[in-house]
């Protein structure tokens, strides 16, 4: 037998004897167990054993389940007892950290499992329920107040999946009032104030399964405009309370204010319409939408004759397309265009004339993965409106600028331009956890060839999230202060008189809104 084999045999016998002795000693002592903690108990017990001053280190008690690498190294003298203790302690801390991570993951999994998902033929949810308080510094008419309370949105959503061929049907209804009532006007007679029930509905059809997602679905119905970010985004997910000037700006005033296309109510892009389009995604990076739209707002359905089938909904159509390129799963840049014609008779669109109609837009969103919680987005739009643009309710018929002949405002055709930039940061830890400061700046130019007519606004906001699992569940409290400015109605002879004190777009405003959303 070699010297090495003898030494190994001797060490093995020593380990057995020492193990029995240590086990008996530990079994008879309770003080050691009381003083040691649950985690480093093995390291502490081994550390209590005496170490000879010379010769190889003594054999130590191995943990249940066999020896680990560090145990073998300690037995062979490759590491010291202090190093062995440090290694085992680090292992135990890592194990505890892993347990905490698993507990957190299980908690998150438990929360997400209770969220509703699109798995049944019929689902319903609360798209947005918003209670709004507002204060505007502008001088208000008789019988009005600068302060107001309202239910901004009260929307119920119904949706489902019939099959892979019809992956989604969708209905959104908004409840504001259930009666038709008259108010007491300052002059003349009043008309009933209508209620809003129907908002949008559409059907997705996927006729060829193997083509998805490159050619994913055909969408038919009434829904949010697939242009930019704000127009397509649900009101329950917006980061500021007010809609941007991109969708609506200005007020009434009739032909006088619209004579140059710089005043009156202007809907640069309506939020909803009738659509037929095709949607898809290529290489998981390039998303596209292309289709035709009615170009007269979704409410035009109420103008259809019950006998002939003709009316406001039989509006000149427009073609639209959007291409969106994703840099990541949450950051993108998009290019959008609308091409067609518009009318000024029998419509529910403010500020459109009769003639050529076009829109060009660029939008982007950057969601940081380096600084979680930070997001910035923006949109830029420019487009042409036809001649004789007028406010809905003012009679108009034709593109001529002679109001005695064609009615309307007599406004010329014009280019309009608008853009905004929005940034926000969600605080995820510390005393301000779940608070989200937001800043938005925007500008709207009703007529690019006219000066002294700009609308500008800066919104400073603070949001607190009680629940935040977008897009399905969100409960939040929002505070917005808006610094508003409107230069006027233009320059030159014949410019209509302008009173900034009565223009809400020229005076600051403050809003508080509480929202609940569950889908």
Coordinates of C-alpha atoms in Angstrom, one line a residue:
X1 CA 0.0 0.0 0.0
X2 CA 1.4 3.4 -0.9
X3 CA 1.9 6.3 1.4
X4 CA -0.9 8.3 -0.2
X5 CA -3.4 5.4 0.2
X6 CA -2.4 5.0 3.9
X7 CA -2.8 8.7 4.5
X8 CA -6.3 8.7 2.9
X9 CA -7.3 5.7 5.0
X10 CA -6.0 7.3 8.1
X11 CA -7.9 10.6 7.3
X12 CA -11.1 8.6 6.6
X13 CA -11.0 6.8 10.0
X14 CA -10.2 10.2 11.7
X15 CA -13.2 11.7 10.0
X16 CA -15.5 9.0 11.2
X17 CA -14.3 9.2 14.8
X18 CA -14.3 13.0 14.8
X19 CA -17.8 13.0 13.3
X20 CA -19.2 10.7 15.9
X21 CA -17.6 12.7 18.7
X22 CA -18.8 16.1 17.4
X23 CA -22.3 14.7 16.9
X24 CA -22.4 13.4 20.5
X25 CA -21.1 16.7 21.8
X26 CA -23.6 18.8 19.9
X27 CA -26.5 16.5 20.9
X28 CA -25.7 17.0 24.5
X29 CA -25.5 20.8 24.3
X30 CA -28.5 23.2 23.9
X31 CA -26.7 26.5 24.4
X32 CA -25.0 26.3 21.0
X33 CA -28.3 25.8 19.2
X34 CA -29.9 28.7 21.0
X35 CA -27.1 31.1 20.0
X36 CA -26.8 30.2 16.3
X37 CA -29.1 31.5 13.6
X38 CA -31.0 29.5 11.0
X39 CA -28.8 30.4 8.0
X40 CA -25.1 30.2 9.0
X41 CA -25.5 27.3 11.5
X42 CA -23.2 24.9 9.6
X43 CA -20.5 27.5 9.3
X44 CA -20.7 28.5 12.9
X45 CA -20.6 24.8 14.1
X46 CA -17.5 24.1 12.1
X47 CA -15.9 27.3 13.3
X48 CA -16.3 26.2 16.9
X49 CA -14.2 23.2 16.3
X50 CA -10.5 23.4 17.5
X51 CA -7.8 23.6 14.8
X52 CA -4.4 22.1 15.5
X53 CA -1.4 24.4 15.0
X54 CA 0.5 22.0 12.8
X55 CA -0.3 19.4 10.2
X56 CA -3.2 19.1 7.8
X57 CA -6.5 20.6 8.9
X58 CA -8.8 18.2 10.7
X59 CA -11.8 16.6 9.0
X60 CA -15.0 18.6 9.4
X61 CA -18.6 17.5 9.5
X62 CA -20.2 17.4 6.1
X63 CA -23.6 18.8 5.5
X64 CA -26.5 16.5 4.7
X65 CA -26.5 15.4 1.0
X66 CA -22.8 15.0 0.6
X67 CA -19.7 17.2 0.4
X68 CA -19.6 20.4 -1.7
X69 CA -16.6 21.7 -3.5
X70 CA -15.6 24.1 -0.7
X71 CA -15.9 21.2 1.8
X72 CA -13.4 19.1 -0.2
X73 CA -11.1 22.1 -0.6
X74 CA -11.2 22.7 3.2
X75 CA -10.4 19.0 3.9
X76 CA -7.4 19.1 1.6
X77 CA -6.1 22.3 3.1
X78 CA -6.6 24.3 -0.1
X79 CA -8.6 27.0 1.7
X80 CA -8.6 28.2 5.3
X81 CA -11.5 27.9 7.7
X82 CA -12.2 31.7 7.4
X83 CA -12.4 31.4 3.6
X84 CA -14.8 28.4 4.0
X85 CA -17.0 30.4 6.3
X86 CA -17.1 33.3 3.9
X87 CA -18.0 31.1 0.9
X88 CA -20.8 29.4 2.8
X89 CA -22.2 32.7 4.1
X90 CA -22.2 34.2 0.6
X91 CA -24.1 31.1 -0.6
X92 CA -26.7 31.4 2.1
X93 CA -27.2 35.2 1.4
X94 CA -27.6 34.5 -2.3
X95 CA -30.1 31.7 -1.5
X96 CA -32.1 34.1 0.7
X97 CA -32.1 36.8 -2.1
X98 CA -33.3 34.2 -4.6
X99 CA -36.1 33.3 -2.3
X100 CA -37.1 36.9 -2.0
X101 CA -37.1 37.2 -5.8
X102 CA -39.3 34.1 -6.2
X103 CA -41.7 35.5 -3.6
X104 CA -41.9 38.8 -5.6
X105 CA -42.5 36.9 -8.8
X106 CA -45.2 34.8 -7.2
X107 CA -46.9 38.0 -5.9
X108 CA -46.8 39.6 -9.4
X109 CA -48.1 36.4 -10.9
X110 CA -51.0 36.3 -8.4
X111 CA -52.0 39.8 -9.4
X112 CA -51.8 39.3 -13.1
X113 CA -53.8 36.1 -12.9
X114 CA -56.9 38.0 -11.7
X115 CA -56.8 40.4 -14.6
X116 CA -59.4 39.7 -17.3
X117 CA -58.1 38.5 -20.7
X118 CA -59.5 38.1 -24.2
X119 CA -60.4 34.4 -24.0
X120 CA -64.2 34.3 -24.2
X121 CA -66.7 35.2 -26.9
X122 CA -68.1 38.0 -24.7
X123 CA -66.2 40.2 -22.2
X124 CA -67.0 43.6 -20.7
X125 CA -65.1 46.2 -18.8
X126 CA -65.0 49.8 -17.6
X127 CA -63.0 51.6 -20.3
X128 CA -62.9 54.8 -18.3
X129 CA -64.9 56.5 -15.5
X130 CA -63.6 60.0 -14.9
X131 CA -64.7 62.7 -12.5
X132 CA -63.4 66.1 -13.5
X133 CA -63.1 69.5 -11.7
X134 CA -62.1 72.4 -13.9
X135 CA -61.4 76.1 -13.4
X136 CA -60.8 78.5 -16.3
X137 CA -59.7 82.2 -15.8
X138 CA -61.6 83.4 -18.8
X139 CA -64.6 85.7 -18.5
X140 CA -67.7 83.5 -18.9
X141 CA -71.2 84.3 -20.3
X142 CA -74.2 84.9 -18.0
X143 CA -75.3 81.8 -16.2
X144 CA -71.9 80.2 -16.4
X145 CA -69.2 79.7 -13.8
X146 CA -65.4 79.6 -14.1
X147 CA -65.6 76.4 -12.0
X148 CA -67.2 73.2 -13.2
X149 CA -67.8 69.6 -12.2
X150 CA -68.5 66.9 -14.8
X151 CA -68.2 63.2 -15.6
X152 CA -65.6 63.5 -18.3
X153 CA -66.0 59.9 -19.5
X154 CA -68.3 57.1 -18.5
X155 CA -67.5 54.4 -21.0
X156 CA -68.4 50.7 -21.0
X157 CA -66.5 48.4 -23.3
X158 CA -67.7 45.1 -24.7
X159 CA -65.5 42.8 -26.7
X160 CA -64.9 39.1 -27.6
X161 CA -63.3 36.6 -29.9
X162 CA -65.5 34.4 -32.1
X163 CA -62.8 32.3 -33.7
X164 CA -59.3 32.7 -35.3
X165 CA -61.0 34.0 -38.4
X166 CA -62.8 36.7 -36.3
X167 CA -60.3 37.4 -33.5
X168 CA -62.1 40.4 -32.1
X169 CA -65.4 42.2 -32.1
X170 CA -65.6 45.5 -30.1
X171 CA -68.3 47.9 -28.9
X172 CA -67.7 51.1 -26.8
X173 CA -70.6 53.0 -25.3
X174 CA -70.4 56.3 -23.4
X175 CA -73.1 57.3 -21.0
X176 CA -73.4 61.0 -20.2
X177 CA -77.1 61.6 -20.0
X178 CA -80.3 59.6 -20.6
X179 CA -82.7 62.4 -21.4
X180 CA -83.2 65.1 -24.0
X181 CA -83.5 68.4 -22.1
X182 CA -83.8 72.1 -23.0
X183 CA -81.9 74.9 -21.3
X184 CA -83.0 78.5 -20.9
X185 CA -81.1 80.6 -23.4
X186 CA -80.0 84.2 -23.2
X187 CA -81.7 85.0 -26.5
X188 CA -84.1 83.1 -28.8
X189 CA -85.3 79.6 -28.3
X190 CA -83.3 76.6 -27.1
X191 CA -82.8 73.2 -28.6
X192 CA -82.7 69.9 -26.8
X193 CA -79.3 68.8 -25.6
X194 CA -78.7 65.3 -27.0
X195 CA -77.2 62.4 -25.1
X196 CA -74.3 60.3 -26.1
X197 CA -74.6 56.5 -26.1
X198 CA -72.8 55.0 -29.0
X199 CA -69.0 55.6 -29.4
X200 CA -67.4 53.0 -31.6
X201 CA -67.7 49.4 -32.9
X202 CA -65.6 47.3 -35.2
X203 CA -65.0 43.8 -36.4
X204 CA -61.6 42.2 -37.1
X205 CA -61.5 39.6 -39.9
X206 CA -58.5 37.3 -40.5
X207 CA -59.4 35.4 -43.7
X208 CA -56.0 33.7 -44.3
X209 CA -54.4 32.4 -41.0
X210 CA -51.1 31.7 -42.6
X211 CA -50.6 35.3 -43.7
X212 CA -50.7 36.6 -40.1
X213 CA -49.1 38.7 -38.8
X214 CA -47.7 40.1 -42.1
X215 CA -51.2 40.6 -43.2
X216 CA -53.0 40.3 -39.9
X217 CA -56.6 41.6 -40.0
X218 CA -59.1 43.6 -42.0
X219 CA -60.9 46.0 -39.6
X220 CA -64.3 47.3 -40.4
X221 CA -66.4 49.8 -38.4
X222 CA -66.1 53.0 -36.4
X223 CA -63.1 53.4 -34.2
X224 CA -60.3 55.8 -33.2
X225 CA -58.3 57.3 -36.0
X226 CA -55.1 55.2 -36.6
X227 CA -53.2 58.5 -37.0
X228 CA -50.4 59.5 -34.6
X229 CA -50.5 58.7 -30.9
X230 CA -53.2 60.8 -29.2
X231 CA -56.0 60.2 -31.7
X232 CA -55.6 56.4 -31.4
X233 CA -55.1 56.3 -27.7
X234 CA -58.0 55.7 -25.3
X235 CA -58.9 58.6 -23.2
X236 CA -58.4 56.4 -20.2
X237 CA -54.7 56.0 -20.9
X238 CA -53.8 59.6 -21.8
X239 CA -51.1 61.3 -19.7
X240 CA -52.8 64.8 -19.6
X241 CA -56.4 65.6 -19.0
X242 CA -57.1 67.9 -22.0
X243 CA -57.1 66.7 -25.6
X244 CA -54.4 68.3 -27.7
X245 CA -55.1 71.1 -30.2
X246 CA -54.3 68.5 -32.8
X247 CA -57.9 67.2 -32.5
X248 CA -59.9 70.4 -31.6
X249 CA -59.2 74.0 -30.9
X250 CA -61.2 77.3 -31.0
X251 CA -64.8 78.0 -30.3
X252 CA -68.0 79.3 -32.1
X253 CA -68.4 82.7 -33.5
X254 CA -69.9 82.1 -36.9
X255 CA -68.7 83.5 -40.2
X256 CA -67.0 86.6 -38.8
X257 CA -64.3 84.6 -37.0
X258 CA -63.8 82.1 -39.8
X259 CA -63.4 84.6 -42.6
X260 CA -59.7 84.0 -42.7
X261 CA -59.7 80.5 -41.3
X262 CA -58.0 81.6 -38.1
X263 CA -60.9 81.5 -35.7
X264 CA -63.9 79.4 -34.8
X265 CA -64.0 75.8 -34.0
X266 CA -61.4 73.8 -35.9
X267 CA -61.1 70.0 -36.0
X268 CA -57.8 69.4 -37.6
X269 CA -58.1 65.6 -37.1
X270 CA -61.3 64.1 -35.8
X271 CA -60.9 61.3 -33.2
X272 CA -63.3 58.8 -34.8
X273 CA -64.7 57.9 -38.2
X274 CA -66.0 55.1 -40.4
X275 CA -63.1 52.9 -41.7
X276 CA -62.2 49.9 -43.7
X277 CA -58.6 49.1 -43.5
X278 CA -55.9 46.4 -43.4
X279 CA -53.3 46.0 -40.7
X280 CA -50.2 43.9 -40.3
X281 CA -46.6 43.7 -39.0
X282 CA -43.5 42.7 -40.9
X283 CA -40.4 41.2 -39.3
X284 CA -41.8 42.3 -35.9
X285 CA -40.5 45.8 -36.6
X286 CA -42.6 47.4 -39.3
X287 CA -46.3 47.9 -38.6
X288 CA -48.6 49.3 -41.2
X289 CA -52.3 50.4 -41.6
X290 CA -53.9 51.3 -44.9
X291 CA -57.6 52.0 -45.8
X292 CA -60.3 54.4 -46.6
X293 CA -62.4 56.6 -44.3
X294 CA -65.7 58.4 -44.6
X295 CA -64.1 61.7 -43.6
X296 CA -67.2 63.1 -41.8
X297 CA -66.8 62.0 -38.2
X298 CA -68.6 59.0 -36.7
X299 CA -71.6 61.1 -35.7
X300 CA -72.5 61.5 -39.4
X301 CA -74.5 58.3 -39.1
X302 CA -77.3 60.3 -37.6
X303 CA -77.7 62.3 -40.8
X304 CA -78.5 59.2 -43.0
X305 CA -82.0 59.3 -44.5
X306 CA -84.1 56.3 -43.4
X307 CA -85.7 56.2 -46.9
X308 CA -83.0 56.9 -49.5
X309 CA -79.9 55.9 -47.5
X310 CA -78.2 59.1 -48.5
X311 CA -77.1 61.9 -46.2
X312 CA -74.2 63.1 -44.3
X313 CA -72.6 59.7 -44.1
X314 CA -72.3 59.7 -47.9
X315 CA -69.4 62.1 -47.6
X316 CA -66.4 62.2 -50.1
X317 CA -64.0 59.5 -49.0
X318 CA -60.3 59.8 -48.1
X319 CA -57.4 57.4 -48.3
X320 CA -55.0 57.0 -45.4
X321 CA -51.9 55.0 -44.5
X322 CA -49.5 54.8 -41.6
X323 CA -46.1 53.1 -41.4
X324 CA -44.6 52.6 -37.9
X325 CA -41.1 51.4 -37.4
X326 CA -40.2 50.0 -33.9
X327 CA -36.7 50.5 -32.6
X328 CA -37.7 48.3 -29.6
X329 CA -40.9 46.8 -28.3
X330 CA -41.8 50.2 -26.7
X331 CA -40.1 52.8 -28.9
X332 CA -41.1 53.8 -32.4
X333 CA -41.4 56.4 -35.1
X334 CA -44.4 56.7 -37.5
X335 CA -45.3 58.4 -40.8
X336 CA -48.9 59.1 -41.7
X337 CA -50.8 60.6 -44.6
X338 CA -54.4 61.3 -45.5
X339 CA -55.4 62.2 -49.0
X340 CA -58.9 63.0 -50.3
X341 CA -61.5 65.8 -50.6
X342 CA -63.7 67.5 -48.0
X343 CA -67.1 69.2 -48.1
X344 CA -68.7 72.0 -46.2
X345 CA -72.4 71.0 -46.5
X346 CA -74.2 68.3 -44.4
X347 CA -71.1 67.5 -42.4
X348 CA -70.2 67.3 -38.7
X349 CA -66.6 68.4 -39.1
X350 CA -65.6 71.9 -37.9
X351 CA -63.3 74.1 -40.0
X352 CA -63.2 72.0 -43.2
X353 CA -63.9 73.7 -46.5
X354 CA -64.9 72.3 -49.9
X355 CA -62.0 71.0 -52.0
X356 CA -58.7 69.3 -51.5
X357 CA -58.0 67.7 -48.2
X358 CA -54.7 66.3 -47.0
X359 CA -52.7 65.6 -43.8
X360 CA -49.1 64.7 -43.2
X361 CA -47.8 63.5 -39.8
X362 CA -44.7 62.3 -38.1
X363 CA -44.8 61.0 -34.5
X364 CA -42.4 59.2 -32.2
X365 CA -42.3 57.7 -28.7
X366 CA -39.2 56.8 -26.7
X367 CA -39.6 54.7 -23.6
X368 CA -36.3 54.4 -21.8
X369 CA -35.0 51.0 -20.6
X370 CA -31.9 52.7 -19.1
X371 CA -34.0 55.0 -16.9
X372 CA -37.1 53.0 -16.2
X373 CA -40.2 55.2 -15.9
X374 CA -39.1 57.9 -18.3
X375 CA -41.0 58.4 -21.6
X376 CA -41.1 61.2 -24.2
X377 CA -43.3 61.4 -27.2
X378 CA -44.2 64.0 -29.9
X379 CA -46.3 64.6 -33.0
X380 CA -46.0 67.0 -35.9
X381 CA -48.8 67.5 -38.4
X382 CA -49.5 69.8 -41.4
X383 CA -52.4 69.8 -43.8
X384 CA -54.6 71.7 -46.3
X385 CA -58.2 72.7 -45.8
X386 CA -60.5 73.8 -48.7
X387 CA -62.1 77.2 -49.3
X388 CA -65.2 78.4 -47.4
X389 CA -64.3 76.6 -44.2
X390 CA -67.1 77.2 -41.7
X391 CA -68.3 76.1 -38.3
X392 CA -70.9 73.4 -38.1
X393 CA -74.3 75.0 -37.8
X394 CA -73.6 77.8 -40.2
X395 CA -75.2 77.2 -43.6
X396 CA -72.6 76.6 -46.4
X397 CA -72.7 75.0 -49.8
X398 CA -69.8 75.2 -52.2
X399 CA -66.2 76.5 -52.4
X400 CA -67.0 80.1 -53.4
X401 CA -66.0 82.9 -51.1
X402 CA -69.1 85.0 -51.7
X403 CA -71.1 84.4 -48.6
X404 CA -74.3 85.8 -50.1
X405 CA -74.2 83.1 -52.8
X406 CA -72.7 80.1 -51.0
X407 CA -73.1 81.0 -47.4
X408 CA -70.5 79.9 -44.9
X409 CA -67.5 82.0 -44.0
X410 CA -65.9 82.9 -47.3
X411 CA -62.6 81.7 -45.9
X412 CA -59.8 80.9 -48.5
X413 CA -58.0 77.6 -48.6
X414 CA -55.2 77.4 -46.1
X415 CA -52.4 75.3 -44.7
X416 CA -52.6 74.5 -41.0
X417 CA -49.8 73.1 -38.8
X418 CA -49.5 71.8 -35.2
X419 CA -47.1 69.9 -33.0
X420 CA -46.5 69.0 -29.4
X421 CA -43.8 67.3 -27.2
X422 CA -44.7 65.4 -24.0
X423 CA -42.4 64.0 -21.4
X424 CA -43.1 62.1 -18.1
X425 CA -41.3 60.2 -15.4
X426 CA -42.9 57.6 -13.2
X427 CA -41.2 57.4 -9.7
X428 CA -40.9 53.8 -8.7
X429 CA -39.4 54.0 -5.3
X430 CA -38.8 56.3 -2.3
X431 CA -41.3 58.6 -0.6
X432 CA -42.7 59.8 -3.9
X433 CA -43.3 56.3 -5.3
X434 CA -46.2 56.1 -7.8
X435 CA -46.1 59.8 -8.5
X436 CA -45.6 60.8 -12.1
X437 CA -44.7 64.4 -13.1
X438 CA -45.6 65.3 -16.7
X439 CA -44.8 68.3 -19.0
X440 CA -46.4 69.0 -22.4
X441 CA -45.8 71.9 -24.8
X442 CA -47.8 72.4 -28.0
X443 CA -48.5 74.9 -30.7
X444 CA -51.3 75.2 -33.3
X445 CA -51.1 77.5 -36.4
X446 CA -54.5 77.9 -38.0
X447 CA -53.1 79.6 -41.1
X448 CA -49.4 79.3 -41.9
X449 CA -49.6 82.3 -44.3
X450 CA -51.1 84.5 -41.6
X451 CA -49.4 86.0 -38.5
X452 CA -50.7 86.9 -35.1
X453 CA -53.0 83.8 -34.9
X454 CA -51.0 81.1 -33.0
X455 CA -52.4 79.0 -30.2
X456 CA -49.7 77.9 -27.7
X457 CA -50.1 75.9 -24.4
X458 CA -47.8 74.4 -21.7
X459 CA -49.3 71.8 -19.4
X460 CA -47.6 70.9 -16.1
X461 CA -49.1 67.9 -14.5
X462 CA -48.7 65.5 -11.6
X463 CA -50.3 62.0 -11.5
X464 CA -50.6 59.6 -8.6
X465 CA -51.4 56.0 -9.4
X466 CA -53.4 53.9 -7.0
X467 CA -53.3 51.0 -9.4
X468 CA -51.2 50.9 -12.6
X469 CA -51.4 47.8 -14.8
X470 CA -52.0 49.4 -18.2
X471 CA -53.7 49.0 -20.5
X472 CA -56.2 46.9 -18.5
X473 CA -56.3 48.3 -14.9
X474 CA -55.5 51.9 -13.9
X475 CA -56.8 54.1 -11.1
X476 CA -55.2 57.5 -10.9
X477 CA -55.6 61.1 -9.6
X478 CA -54.4 63.8 -12.0
X479 CA -53.6 67.5 -11.4
X480 CA -53.0 69.7 -14.5
X481 CA -52.2 73.4 -14.8
X482 CA -52.4 74.8 -18.3
X483 CA -50.6 78.0 -19.4
X484 CA -52.6 79.0 -22.4
X485 CA -52.0 81.8 -25.0
X486 CA -53.8 82.8 -28.2
X487 CA -52.3 85.7 -30.2
X488 CA -55.5 86.6 -32.0
X489 CA -57.4 86.2 -35.3
X490 CA -54.7 87.5 -37.7
X491 CA -53.6 90.8 -39.1
X492 CA -54.5 93.1 -41.9
X493 CA -57.7 95.0 -43.0
X494 CA -61.0 93.3 -42.1
X495 CA -59.6 91.3 -39.2
X496 CA -62.5 90.5 -36.8
X497 CA -62.4 92.1 -33.4
X498 CA -60.9 89.8 -30.8
X499 CA -61.4 89.9 -27.0
X500 CA -58.8 87.7 -25.2
X501 CA -60.7 87.9 -21.9
X502 CA -63.6 85.8 -23.2
X503 CA -61.4 83.3 -25.1
X504 CA -60.8 80.2 -23.0
X505 CA -57.8 79.3 -25.2
X506 CA -56.1 82.6 -24.2
X507 CA -56.5 82.1 -20.4
X508 CA -54.9 79.7 -17.9
X509 CA -56.8 76.7 -16.6
X510 CA -56.6 74.2 -13.8
X511 CA -58.0 70.7 -13.8
X512 CA -58.3 67.8 -11.3
X513 CA -59.5 64.4 -12.5
X514 CA -60.0 61.0 -10.8
X515 CA -60.2 57.9 -12.9
X516 CA -61.0 54.2 -12.6
X517 CA -60.3 51.8 -15.4
X518 CA -60.8 48.0 -15.4
X519 CA -61.0 45.7 -18.4

